[in-house]
Amino acid sequence: MKTQAEQVVWVQAVSYEDLAFNTGKTIRYQDEEVALFKLRSGKLQAIQNRCPHKEGVLAEGIVCDDHVFCPMHDRKIHLPSGLVQAPDTGCVKTYHTRVDDEGTIYIGFPTSEEMAC
Amino acid sequence: MTVKKEKLVLVGNGMAGVNAVEHLLKLAPDKYEVTIFGSEPHPNYNRILLSYVLSGDSKVEDIVIHPYEWYATNNITLYTNQTVTSIDTVTQTVTSDKGLTVSYDKLILATGSNPFMIPLPGADKEGVMAYRTIRDCEIMIESAKKYKKAIVIGGGLLGLEAARGFLNLGMKVDVVHIVDTIMERQLDRTASKMLQAALEEQGIHFLLEKQSAEIIGDKRVTGLKFKDGTVAEADLIVMAVGIRPNVALAKEAGVECNPGIIVNDYLQTNVPNVFAVGECAMHRGIAYGLVAPLYEQGAVLAKHLAGVETGPYEGSILYTKLKVSGVDVFSGGQFVDAEGTKAIRIHDEFTGVYKKVVIKENKIIGAVLFGDTADGTRLMQMIREETDISGMSKTSILTDSGGGSGGAASGVADMKNDAIICGCNGVTKGTICSAIRDQGLTTVDEVKNCTTASRSCGGCKPLVSDLLAFTLGDSYDKNAAKETICGCTTHTRDEVVAAIRDKGLSNVREVMNVMAWKNEEGCSKCRPALNYYLGMISPETYKDDSTSRFVNERMHANIQKDGTYSVVPRIYGGVTNPTELKRIAEVAEQFNVPTVKFTGGQRLDLLGVKKEDLTAMWEALDMPSGYAYGKALRTVKTCVGETFCRFGTGDSMAVGIELEKRFERLNTPAKVKLAVSGCPRNCAESGIKDLGVVSVDGGWELYAGGNGGVKVRVGDLLATVKTEQEIIEYTEAYLQYYRETGKYGERTSEWVHRVGIEHVREVVMNEEERKQLCERMDKALSVTQDPWKQAIDSKKIQRDLYEVVEIK
């Protein structure tokens, strides 16, 4: 069985200290754009930076608990799962994150196309 | 072993068919493999709400019922922009205009209807059209930019909605109708005449008892000629005279039609495995053109196809509500007086309210309501249930709306679970009640968010409220629930503001904790509101919470649909000089700004800027933020006034500049726009601003609560003052009173309408109150800082908000 580490490439992003709470950070890597969030709880969440509805920039949304509201048309998206909340439907890609001993955040980009949500 | 799925093909991607499929998938998710064909290039959308798109209240994307993801999630194969052109009922296949052939085990025809085009001479000219699809809507909106005068043929529901839409688009419009009363199929004569008067007041012009004879013009239409020889000018003619079931495909395939596709009580046609639903179908001699019956048909069809036991569809009682026009009209059942009927009438000519209930053999069989339609849903319920009214007092039948908690709620108790509550979105009583129970919903807003009921036209809100009362019993407080600032709390705006003041609450999280918010961090509705109220109450001590600001106010630039930003520097009073202009031009070049545009408020907008370039660009501009994004003072529009204008009597530019300098950066419940005109010709359009100043002989007039946006409202005269100093003083008091009593998001036009201009006038005219308001305004203004400058000076702000991390 494959482990997670084999399926993704871990890419160094920003330092944990330098990330503001509940404020998205835009991370670009190759063709992908990620919205990285540090929630009030201290947890990190990373999702694809475009709303499935009209491509609103999710890094700019208002963050409440573990949801982000799309700044374009207020779609509510669950950060851990990437699922758009009812009554709307759809989902966005989610990315794994980890922090090393130095406090640097890494984002896991999938090496294959299997990451579809 | 897996059971092979049956193939279900739906021809027509409209409301009726897709609703039936949606039902079916809930009942039997694994039974069918579904394919849908639609002629239009859109996913399933709510055709009823097209009039909102036309009137500018909604965008096309807002009226989509099932977005593409819904089809994908449910494994439905969707072919849009593809029309089925033939059916082979022997091999059980359908073929499309693009040559695609798909086989079916069950086929649903939901081909809807076509607008009827009167075959007048000249009907093929450019500018003659129907009003039926998103495309039609787009053409109408596009035409309104070029053309000035429209004629709508047809004074029915659709025609009136189209006419109202044209008014909103800034066109002149005549409605031509063949008889002397409009909406005669839904209204009696009294209500019809009242509606006509109300619409005439809005600017619609009626040509009644007119029979169209010929459309005139060369290539494009220039007018409409009538049988009586008269002519009306027009650059655009919309025919809204009715619809015809679209049966060409069915007929060709040998499905019996007369004139609609004949179906039985289970929506079956005469051909095996072929069903029809919606406007194309003819059931017991009736083809329905309203959505509620179509959804009722769909529910029966879905159960039948799912193999679930269901009663037959036995027809529907019709009711209508006029949308868009700003006039409340309702009619249902058989509302015309006839032999053997009696009516109860209330006609209040002072308030413009008319209500009529038609009774036959002690049962209500129909109703017409004008001006106050709150009773509509309750009366429809009584009509459907054939309630015996012999024991009821006759006047209480009409005046019971929302009164007792028992009356209305007991009405919904008797409704069947599959009764449609929300006609726009096809939500049933059962769906709503189980959502209330399973998800612990307590407010209409929550029901709206969970089920989409009342998300569109909002007409079913009273019924949803009744269902909440019915499901939750005494724990449901109808009045409190209506006014909460969002679904996260049971508190109203006033309660929250009072608590902040009384308990000295100092930040957003504290308010939520103390007031027992349901969600720990609230939502995108309450967070910005609380942030505003806190700042308004304690301007000198409150630390603004940028995470509770919408993107534009957090970033201090307007986000555009492609994710870039637009930058509008402050130009006081709209007056600039060559140096400033040159600098703006140089910065635009330096940062490769693709578009430079004048805004609606006479400022320059630099569009298409990347987020990471914003702070550098502001530094290069070296100008204050124009706040083109904020719930704050936007601009003060001015004319040239006495400085240059031969009619000007006041120095509008100087007054405008002074006002803009005084109130820039002020946070307000919603955006605020001011204008100053140098004479009563009012070239700065002061009458449709939140506060408009007009120079008149011997002084200045102040107009309050105007709005030029979606809902145009002309401002009310607030005060007449003598000096320019008084203009500032009264404006301070007015804006501060709005800041203190307005709901977050409420424009002054709504606020003035809510609290009353007389009341605002009294407050502002009272010397003592005015003085105190001005003092509080002074405090609020004393602590403001330019956000662009702050961002330029702070590495932390630049890093937190504007940085984009590019990983190589």
PDB file of C-alpha atoms in Angstrom, chain B residues 129-368:
ATOM      1  CA  MET B 129     -38.747  39.295 -30.549  1.00  0.00           C
ATOM      2  CA  ALA B 130     -40.209  37.034 -27.901  1.00  0.00           C
ATOM      3  CA  TYR B 131     -39.430  37.003 -24.195  1.00  0.00           C
ATOM      4  CA  ARG B 132     -38.764  33.475 -23.174  1.00  0.00           C
ATOM      5  CA  THR B 133     -35.103  32.558 -22.785  1.00  0.00           C
ATOM      6  CA  ILE B 134     -31.878  33.863 -21.266  1.00  0.00           C
ATOM      7  CA  ARG B 135     -30.861  34.726 -24.820  1.00  0.00           C
ATOM      8  CA  ASP B 136     -33.992  36.874 -25.255  1.00  0.00           C
ATOM      9  CA  CYS B 137     -33.188  38.568 -21.990  1.00  0.00           C
ATOM     10  CA  GLU B 138     -29.637  39.284 -23.105  1.00  0.00           C
ATOM     11  CA  ILE B 139     -30.825  40.724 -26.400  1.00  0.00           C
ATOM     12  CA  MET B 140     -33.259  42.998 -24.572  1.00  0.00           C
ATOM     13  CA  ILE B 141     -30.553  44.252 -22.184  1.00  0.00           C
ATOM     14  CA  GLU B 142     -28.182  44.756 -25.108  1.00  0.00           C
ATOM     15  CA  SER B 143     -30.827  46.623 -27.132  1.00  0.00           C
ATOM     16  CA  ALA B 144     -31.582  48.957 -24.249  1.00  0.00           C
ATOM     17  CA  LYS B 145     -28.073  50.354 -24.579  1.00  0.00           C
ATOM     18  CA  LYS B 146     -28.738  51.440 -28.158  1.00  0.00           C
ATOM     19  CA  TYR B 147     -32.468  51.979 -28.383  1.00  0.00           C
ATOM     20  CA  LYS B 148     -34.879  54.131 -26.446  1.00  0.00           C
ATOM     21  CA  LYS B 149     -38.452  53.020 -27.035  1.00  0.00           C
ATOM     22  CA  ALA B 150     -39.990  49.586 -26.650  1.00  0.00           C
ATOM     23  CA  ILE B 151     -43.455  48.223 -27.231  1.00  0.00           C
ATOM     24  CA  VAL B 152     -44.664  45.131 -25.463  1.00  0.00           C
ATOM     25  CA  ILE B 153     -47.620  43.447 -27.134  1.00  0.00           C
ATOM     26  CA  GLY B 154     -49.589  41.687 -24.435  1.00  0.00           C
ATOM     27  CA  GLY B 155     -50.844  43.022 -21.114  1.00  0.00           C
ATOM     28  CA  GLY B 156     -50.597  39.722 -19.271  1.00  0.00           C
ATOM     29  CA  LEU B 157     -48.215  38.752 -16.523  1.00  0.00           C
ATOM     30  CA  LEU B 158     -45.235  38.198 -18.803  1.00  0.00           C
ATOM     31  CA  GLY B 159     -45.839  41.362 -20.799  1.00  0.00           C
ATOM     32  CA  LEU B 160     -46.004  43.511 -17.678  1.00  0.00           C
ATOM     33  CA  GLU B 161     -42.832  41.985 -16.291  1.00  0.00           C
ATOM     34  CA  ALA B 162     -41.075  42.670 -19.589  1.00  0.00           C
ATOM     35  CA  ALA B 163     -42.353  46.259 -19.580  1.00  0.00           C
ATOM     36  CA  ARG B 164     -41.141  46.835 -16.036  1.00  0.00           C
ATOM     37  CA  GLY B 165     -37.764  45.417 -17.083  1.00  0.00           C
ATOM     38  CA  PHE B 166     -37.511  47.910 -19.944  1.00  0.00           C
ATOM     39  CA  LEU B 167     -38.239  50.776 -17.555  1.00  0.00           C
ATOM     40  CA  ASN B 168     -35.377  49.617 -15.357  1.00  0.00           C
ATOM     41  CA  LEU B 169     -33.167  49.497 -18.410  1.00  0.00           C
ATOM     42  CA  GLY B 170     -33.954  53.146 -19.011  1.00  0.00           C
ATOM     43  CA  MET B 171     -36.272  52.679 -21.989  1.00  0.00           C
ATOM     44  CA  LYS B 172     -39.673  54.170 -22.606  1.00  0.00           C
ATOM     45  CA  VAL B 173     -42.291  51.497 -22.953  1.00  0.00           C
ATOM     46  CA  ASP B 174     -45.852  51.112 -24.227  1.00  0.00           C
ATOM     47  CA  VAL B 175     -47.885  48.058 -23.364  1.00  0.00           C
ATOM     48  CA  VAL B 176     -50.384  47.193 -26.072  1.00  0.00           C
ATOM     49  CA  HIS B 177     -53.351  45.059 -25.075  1.00  0.00           C
ATOM     50  CA  ILE B 178     -56.351  43.896 -27.035  1.00  0.00           C
ATOM     51  CA  VAL B 179     -58.998  44.381 -24.312  1.00  0.00           C
ATOM     52  CA  ASP B 180     -59.489  47.278 -21.937  1.00  0.00           C
ATOM     53  CA  THR B 181     -58.155  45.607 -18.770  1.00  0.00           C
ATOM     54  CA  ILE B 182     -54.713  44.153 -18.144  1.00  0.00           C
ATOM     55  CA  MET B 183     -54.052  40.721 -16.654  1.00  0.00           C
ATOM     56  CA  GLU B 184     -57.708  39.970 -17.220  1.00  0.00           C
ATOM     57  CA  ARG B 185     -57.112  36.254 -16.806  1.00  0.00           C
ATOM     58  CA  GLN B 186     -55.886  36.780 -13.254  1.00  0.00           C
ATOM     59  CA  LEU B 187     -57.606  39.942 -12.033  1.00  0.00           C
ATOM     60  CA  ASP B 188     -61.084  41.302 -11.803  1.00  0.00           C
ATOM     61  CA  ARG B 189     -61.821  44.727 -13.200  1.00  0.00           C
ATOM     62  CA  THR B 190     -61.242  46.667  -9.989  1.00  0.00           C
ATOM     63  CA  ALA B 191     -57.859  45.099  -9.281  1.00  0.00           C
ATOM     64  CA  SER B 192     -56.851  45.404 -12.914  1.00  0.00           C
ATOM     65  CA  LYS B 193     -57.553  49.138 -12.980  1.00  0.00           C
ATOM     66  CA  MET B 194     -55.682  49.620  -9.700  1.00  0.00           C
ATOM     67  CA  LEU B 195     -52.698  47.752 -11.120  1.00  0.00           C
ATOM     68  CA  GLN B 196     -52.801  49.813 -14.289  1.00  0.00           C
ATOM     69  CA  ALA B 197     -52.784  53.051 -12.288  1.00  0.00           C
ATOM     70  CA  ALA B 198     -49.858  51.869 -10.170  1.00  0.00           C
ATOM     71  CA  LEU B 199     -47.860  50.868 -13.225  1.00  0.00           C
ATOM     72  CA  GLU B 200     -48.682  54.103 -15.031  1.00  0.00           C
ATOM     73  CA  GLU B 201     -47.292  55.935 -12.048  1.00  0.00           C
ATOM     74  CA  GLN B 202     -44.079  53.986 -12.497  1.00  0.00           C
ATOM     75  CA  GLY B 203     -43.909  55.163 -16.095  1.00  0.00           C
ATOM     76  CA  ILE B 204     -45.431  52.369 -18.155  1.00  0.00           C
ATOM     77  CA  HIS B 205     -47.739  53.710 -20.852  1.00  0.00           C
ATOM     78  CA  PHE B 206     -50.776  51.642 -21.809  1.00  0.00           C
ATOM     79  CA  LEU B 207     -52.481  51.389 -25.180  1.00  0.00           C
ATOM     80  CA  LEU B 208     -55.609  49.378 -24.402  1.00  0.00           C
ATOM     81  CA  GLU B 209     -58.280  48.048 -26.750  1.00  0.00           C
ATOM     82  CA  LYS B 210     -55.722  48.198 -29.534  1.00  0.00           C
ATOM     83  CA  GLN B 211     -55.398  45.577 -32.193  1.00  0.00           C
ATOM     84  CA  SER B 212     -52.024  45.377 -33.894  1.00  0.00           C
ATOM     85  CA  ALA B 213     -52.127  45.424 -37.672  1.00  0.00           C
ATOM     86  CA  GLU B 214     -48.619  45.816 -39.007  1.00  0.00           C
ATOM     87  CA  ILE B 215     -45.048  46.241 -37.899  1.00  0.00           C
ATOM     88  CA  ILE B 216     -43.467  49.098 -39.790  1.00  0.00           C
ATOM     89  CA  GLY B 217     -39.865  49.966 -40.582  1.00  0.00           C
ATOM     90  CA  ASP B 218     -37.256  49.205 -43.233  1.00  0.00           C
ATOM     91  CA  LYS B 219     -34.865  46.576 -42.070  1.00  0.00           C
ATOM     92  CA  ARG B 220     -35.420  47.327 -38.419  1.00  0.00           C
ATOM     93  CA  VAL B 221     -38.712  48.040 -36.741  1.00  0.00           C
ATOM     94  CA  THR B 222     -39.615  51.716 -36.322  1.00  0.00           C
ATOM     95  CA  GLY B 223     -43.166  51.403 -35.124  1.00  0.00           C
ATOM     96  CA  LEU B 224     -46.393  49.464 -34.736  1.00  0.00           C
ATOM     97  CA  LYS B 225     -49.506  50.265 -36.720  1.00  0.00           C
ATOM     98  CA  PHE B 226     -52.945  49.439 -35.320  1.00  0.00           C
ATOM     99  CA  LYS B 227     -56.188  48.447 -37.029  1.00  0.00           C
ATOM    100  CA  ASP B 228     -57.651  51.859 -36.162  1.00  0.00           C
ATOM    101  CA  GLY B 229     -54.930  53.488 -38.273  1.00  0.00           C
ATOM    102  CA  THR B 230     -52.923  54.972 -35.404  1.00  0.00           C
ATOM    103  CA  VAL B 231     -49.215  54.301 -35.043  1.00  0.00           C
ATOM    104  CA  ALA B 232     -46.901  53.980 -32.034  1.00  0.00           C
ATOM    105  CA  GLU B 233     -43.170  54.397 -32.420  1.00  0.00           C
ATOM    106  CA  ALA B 234     -40.796  51.646 -31.333  1.00  0.00           C
ATOM    107  CA  ASP B 235     -37.207  50.494 -31.830  1.00  0.00           C
ATOM    108  CA  LEU B 236     -37.984  47.164 -30.246  1.00  0.00           C
ATOM    109  CA  ILE B 237     -41.160  45.098 -30.115  1.00  0.00           C
ATOM    110  CA  VAL B 238     -41.618  42.212 -27.720  1.00  0.00           C
ATOM    111  CA  MET B 239     -44.522  39.836 -28.200  1.00  0.00           C
ATOM    112  CA  ALA B 240     -45.789  38.409 -24.956  1.00  0.00           C
ATOM    113  CA  VAL B 241     -49.208  37.171 -25.958  1.00  0.00           C
ATOM    114  CA  GLY B 242     -49.045  33.591 -24.809  1.00  0.00           C
ATOM    115  CA  ILE B 243     -47.329  30.285 -25.222  1.00  0.00           C
ATOM    116  CA  ARG B 244     -48.026  27.151 -27.228  1.00  0.00           C
ATOM    117  CA  PRO B 245     -47.014  23.675 -26.096  1.00  0.00           C
ATOM    118  CA  ASN B 246     -43.982  22.547 -28.044  1.00  0.00           C
ATOM    119  CA  VAL B 247     -45.185  19.270 -29.509  1.00  0.00           C
ATOM    120  CA  ALA B 248     -43.548  19.068 -32.943  1.00  0.00           C
ATOM    121  CA  LEU B 249     -41.159  16.322 -31.876  1.00  0.00           C
ATOM    122  CA  ALA B 250     -43.857  14.294 -30.126  1.00  0.00           C
ATOM    123  CA  LYS B 251     -46.293  14.599 -33.020  1.00  0.00           C
ATOM    124  CA  GLU B 252     -43.744  13.417 -35.533  1.00  0.00           C
ATOM    125  CA  ALA B 253     -43.113  10.342 -33.414  1.00  0.00           C
ATOM    126  CA  GLY B 254     -46.798   9.498 -33.347  1.00  0.00           C
ATOM    127  CA  VAL B 255     -47.443  10.609 -29.758  1.00  0.00           C
ATOM    128  CA  GLU B 256     -51.017  11.830 -29.424  1.00  0.00           C
ATOM    129  CA  CYS B 257     -51.326  15.620 -29.070  1.00  0.00           C
ATOM    130  CA  ASN B 258     -54.308  17.948 -28.804  1.00  0.00           C
ATOM    131  CA  PRO B 259     -52.900  20.570 -28.697  1.00  0.00           C
ATOM    132  CA  GLY B 260     -50.458  19.524 -25.923  1.00  0.00           C
ATOM    133  CA  ILE B 261     -49.090  16.012 -25.472  1.00  0.00           C
ATOM    134  CA  ILE B 262     -51.995  14.054 -24.012  1.00  0.00           C
ATOM    135  CA  VAL B 263     -51.099  12.423 -20.695  1.00  0.00           C
ATOM    136  CA  ASN B 264     -53.066  10.420 -18.144  1.00  0.00           C
ATOM    137  CA  ASP B 265     -52.970  10.895 -14.367  1.00  0.00           C
ATOM    138  CA  TYR B 266     -49.561   9.210 -14.255  1.00  0.00           C
ATOM    139  CA  LEU B 267     -48.152  11.406 -17.024  1.00  0.00           C
ATOM    140  CA  GLN B 268     -48.104   8.535 -19.521  1.00  0.00           C
ATOM    141  CA  THR B 269     -48.659   9.205 -23.204  1.00  0.00           C
ATOM    142  CA  ASN B 270     -50.339   6.824 -25.620  1.00  0.00           C
ATOM    143  CA  VAL B 271     -46.906   5.398 -26.546  1.00  0.00           C
ATOM    144  CA  PRO B 272     -45.411   2.827 -24.174  1.00  0.00           C
ATOM    145  CA  ASN B 273     -42.480   4.058 -22.054  1.00  0.00           C
ATOM    146  CA  VAL B 274     -42.966   7.630 -23.202  1.00  0.00           C
ATOM    147  CA  PHE B 275     -44.018  10.216 -20.608  1.00  0.00           C
ATOM    148  CA  ALA B 276     -44.566  13.946 -20.752  1.00  0.00           C
ATOM    149  CA  VAL B 277     -44.419  16.575 -18.044  1.00  0.00           C
ATOM    150  CA  GLY B 278     -44.575  20.337 -17.908  1.00  0.00           C
ATOM    151  CA  GLU B 279     -45.887  22.977 -20.251  1.00  0.00           C
ATOM    152  CA  CYS B 280     -45.852  20.604 -23.232  1.00  0.00           C
ATOM    153  CA  ALA B 281     -48.246  18.220 -21.513  1.00  0.00           C
ATOM    154  CA  MET B 282     -52.043  18.281 -21.672  1.00  0.00           C
ATOM    155  CA  HIS B 283     -53.714  16.781 -18.632  1.00  0.00           C
ATOM    156  CA  ARG B 284     -57.507  16.473 -18.443  1.00  0.00           C
ATOM    157  CA  GLY B 285     -57.726  19.182 -21.087  1.00  0.00           C
ATOM    158  CA  ILE B 286     -55.408  21.650 -19.347  1.00  0.00           C
ATOM    159  CA  ALA B 287     -51.856  22.656 -20.266  1.00  0.00           C
ATOM    160  CA  TYR B 288     -50.366  24.439 -17.278  1.00  0.00           C
ATOM    161  CA  GLY B 289     -48.033  27.391 -17.683  1.00  0.00           C
ATOM    162  CA  LEU B 290     -47.219  27.962 -14.027  1.00  0.00           C
ATOM    163  CA  VAL B 291     -44.528  26.195 -12.128  1.00  0.00           C
ATOM    164  CA  ALA B 292     -46.316  24.793  -9.096  1.00  0.00           C
ATOM    165  CA  PRO B 293     -48.572  22.443 -11.107  1.00  0.00           C
ATOM    166  CA  LEU B 294     -45.600  21.314 -13.161  1.00  0.00           C
ATOM    167  CA  TYR B 295     -43.738  20.357 -10.015  1.00  0.00           C
ATOM    168  CA  GLU B 296     -46.798  18.527  -8.746  1.00  0.00           C
ATOM    169  CA  GLN B 297     -46.872  16.569 -11.996  1.00  0.00           C
ATOM    170  CA  GLY B 298     -43.141  15.908 -11.688  1.00  0.00           C
ATOM    171  CA  ALA B 299     -43.549  14.516  -8.184  1.00  0.00           C
ATOM    172  CA  VAL B 300     -46.135  11.978  -9.366  1.00  0.00           C
ATOM    173  CA  LEU B 301     -44.060  11.038 -12.419  1.00  0.00           C
ATOM    174  CA  ALA B 302     -40.922  10.584 -10.308  1.00  0.00           C
ATOM    175  CA  LYS B 303     -42.679   8.266  -7.887  1.00  0.00           C
ATOM    176  CA  HIS B 304     -44.204   6.315 -10.712  1.00  0.00           C
ATOM    177  CA  LEU B 305     -40.817   5.844 -12.427  1.00  0.00           C
ATOM    178  CA  ALA B 306     -39.146   4.995  -9.126  1.00  0.00           C
ATOM    179  CA  GLY B 307     -41.696   2.283  -8.542  1.00  0.00           C
ATOM    180  CA  VAL B 308     -42.949   3.965  -5.392  1.00  0.00           C
ATOM    181  CA  GLU B 309     -46.646   3.891  -4.717  1.00  0.00           C
ATOM    182  CA  THR B 310     -48.325   7.170  -5.560  1.00  0.00           C
ATOM    183  CA  GLY B 311     -51.765   8.630  -5.940  1.00  0.00           C
ATOM    184  CA  PRO B 312     -52.738  10.005  -9.346  1.00  0.00           C
ATOM    185  CA  TYR B 313     -52.152  13.593 -10.403  1.00  0.00           C
ATOM    186  CA  GLU B 314     -55.593  15.111 -10.457  1.00  0.00           C
ATOM    187  CA  GLY B 315     -54.901  18.629 -11.649  1.00  0.00           C
ATOM    188  CA  SER B 316     -53.984  21.825  -9.835  1.00  0.00           C
ATOM    189  CA  ILE B 317     -55.661  24.987  -8.660  1.00  0.00           C
ATOM    190  CA  LEU B 318     -53.850  27.953 -10.119  1.00  0.00           C
ATOM    191  CA  TYR B 319     -52.593  31.031  -8.416  1.00  0.00           C
ATOM    192  CA  THR B 320     -50.514  33.933  -9.603  1.00  0.00           C
ATOM    193  CA  LYS B 321     -48.357  36.553  -8.049  1.00  0.00           C
ATOM    194  CA  LEU B 322     -47.069  39.530  -9.981  1.00  0.00           C
ATOM    195  CA  LYS B 323     -43.334  39.900  -9.542  1.00  0.00           C
ATOM    196  CA  VAL B 324     -40.836  42.685 -10.165  1.00  0.00           C
ATOM    197  CA  SER B 325     -43.202  45.581 -10.597  1.00  0.00           C
ATOM    198  CA  GLY B 326     -43.103  46.650  -6.966  1.00  0.00           C
ATOM    199  CA  VAL B 327     -46.864  46.188  -6.794  1.00  0.00           C
ATOM    200  CA  ASP B 328     -48.282  43.347  -4.731  1.00  0.00           C
ATOM    201  CA  VAL B 329     -50.894  41.419  -6.642  1.00  0.00           C
ATOM    202  CA  PHE B 330     -52.223  37.950  -5.980  1.00  0.00           C
ATOM    203  CA  SER B 331     -54.984  35.915  -7.518  1.00  0.00           C
ATOM    204  CA  GLY B 332     -56.024  32.321  -7.162  1.00  0.00           C
ATOM    205  CA  GLY B 333     -58.802  29.915  -8.051  1.00  0.00           C
ATOM    206  CA  GLN B 334     -62.023  31.194  -9.606  1.00  0.00           C
ATOM    207  CA  PHE B 335     -62.023  34.830  -8.695  1.00  0.00           C
ATOM    208  CA  VAL B 336     -64.620  36.170 -11.120  1.00  0.00           C
ATOM    209  CA  ASP B 337     -68.131  36.627  -9.782  1.00  0.00           C
ATOM    210  CA  ALA B 338     -70.565  34.201 -11.361  1.00  0.00           C
ATOM    211  CA  GLU B 339     -73.993  32.814 -10.799  1.00  0.00           C
ATOM    212  CA  GLY B 340     -74.262  31.175  -7.411  1.00  0.00           C
ATOM    213  CA  THR B 341     -71.237  32.924  -6.002  1.00  0.00           C
ATOM    214  CA  LYS B 342     -71.007  35.596  -3.353  1.00  0.00           C
ATOM    215  CA  ALA B 343     -68.030  37.754  -2.572  1.00  0.00           C
ATOM    216  CA  ILE B 344     -66.483  39.469   0.420  1.00  0.00           C
ATOM    217  CA  ARG B 345     -64.808  42.691  -0.598  1.00  0.00           C
ATOM    218  CA  ILE B 346     -62.546  45.161   1.157  1.00  0.00           C
ATOM    219  CA  HIS B 347     -61.646  48.205  -0.858  1.00  0.00           C
ATOM    220  CA  ASP B 348     -59.605  50.887   0.877  1.00  0.00           C
ATOM    221  CA  GLU B 349     -58.989  53.626  -1.623  1.00  0.00           C
ATOM    222  CA  PHE B 350     -56.830  55.571   0.816  1.00  0.00           C
ATOM    223  CA  THR B 351     -54.141  52.939   1.200  1.00  0.00           C
ATOM    224  CA  GLY B 352     -54.743  51.344  -2.201  1.00  0.00           C
ATOM    225  CA  VAL B 353     -55.718  47.967  -0.803  1.00  0.00           C
ATOM    226  CA  TYR B 354     -58.321  45.741  -2.447  1.00  0.00           C
ATOM    227  CA  LYS B 355     -59.250  42.249  -1.382  1.00  0.00           C
ATOM    228  CA  LYS B 356     -61.920  39.989  -2.731  1.00  0.00           C
ATOM    229  CA  VAL B 357     -62.809  36.458  -1.762  1.00  0.00           C
ATOM    230  CA  VAL B 358     -65.281  34.520  -3.885  1.00  0.00           C
ATOM    231  CA  ILE B 359     -67.482  32.026  -2.080  1.00  0.00           C
ATOM    232  CA  LYS B 360     -69.694  29.287  -3.434  1.00  0.00           C
ATOM    233  CA  GLU B 361     -71.743  27.000  -1.250  1.00  0.00           C
ATOM    234  CA  ASN B 362     -69.874  28.104   1.863  1.00  0.00           C
ATOM    235  CA  LYS B 363     -66.508  27.326   0.367  1.00  0.00           C
ATOM    236  CA  ILE B 364     -63.885  29.745  -0.832  1.00  0.00           C
ATOM    237  CA  ILE B 365     -63.249  29.122  -4.511  1.00  0.00           C
ATOM    238  CA  GLY B 366     -61.105  32.104  -5.418  1.00  0.00           C
ATOM    239  CA  ALA B 367     -59.460  35.314  -4.300  1.00  0.00           C
ATOM    240  CA  VAL B 368     -57.935  38.510  -5.653  1.00  0.00           C
TER     241      VAL B 368
END
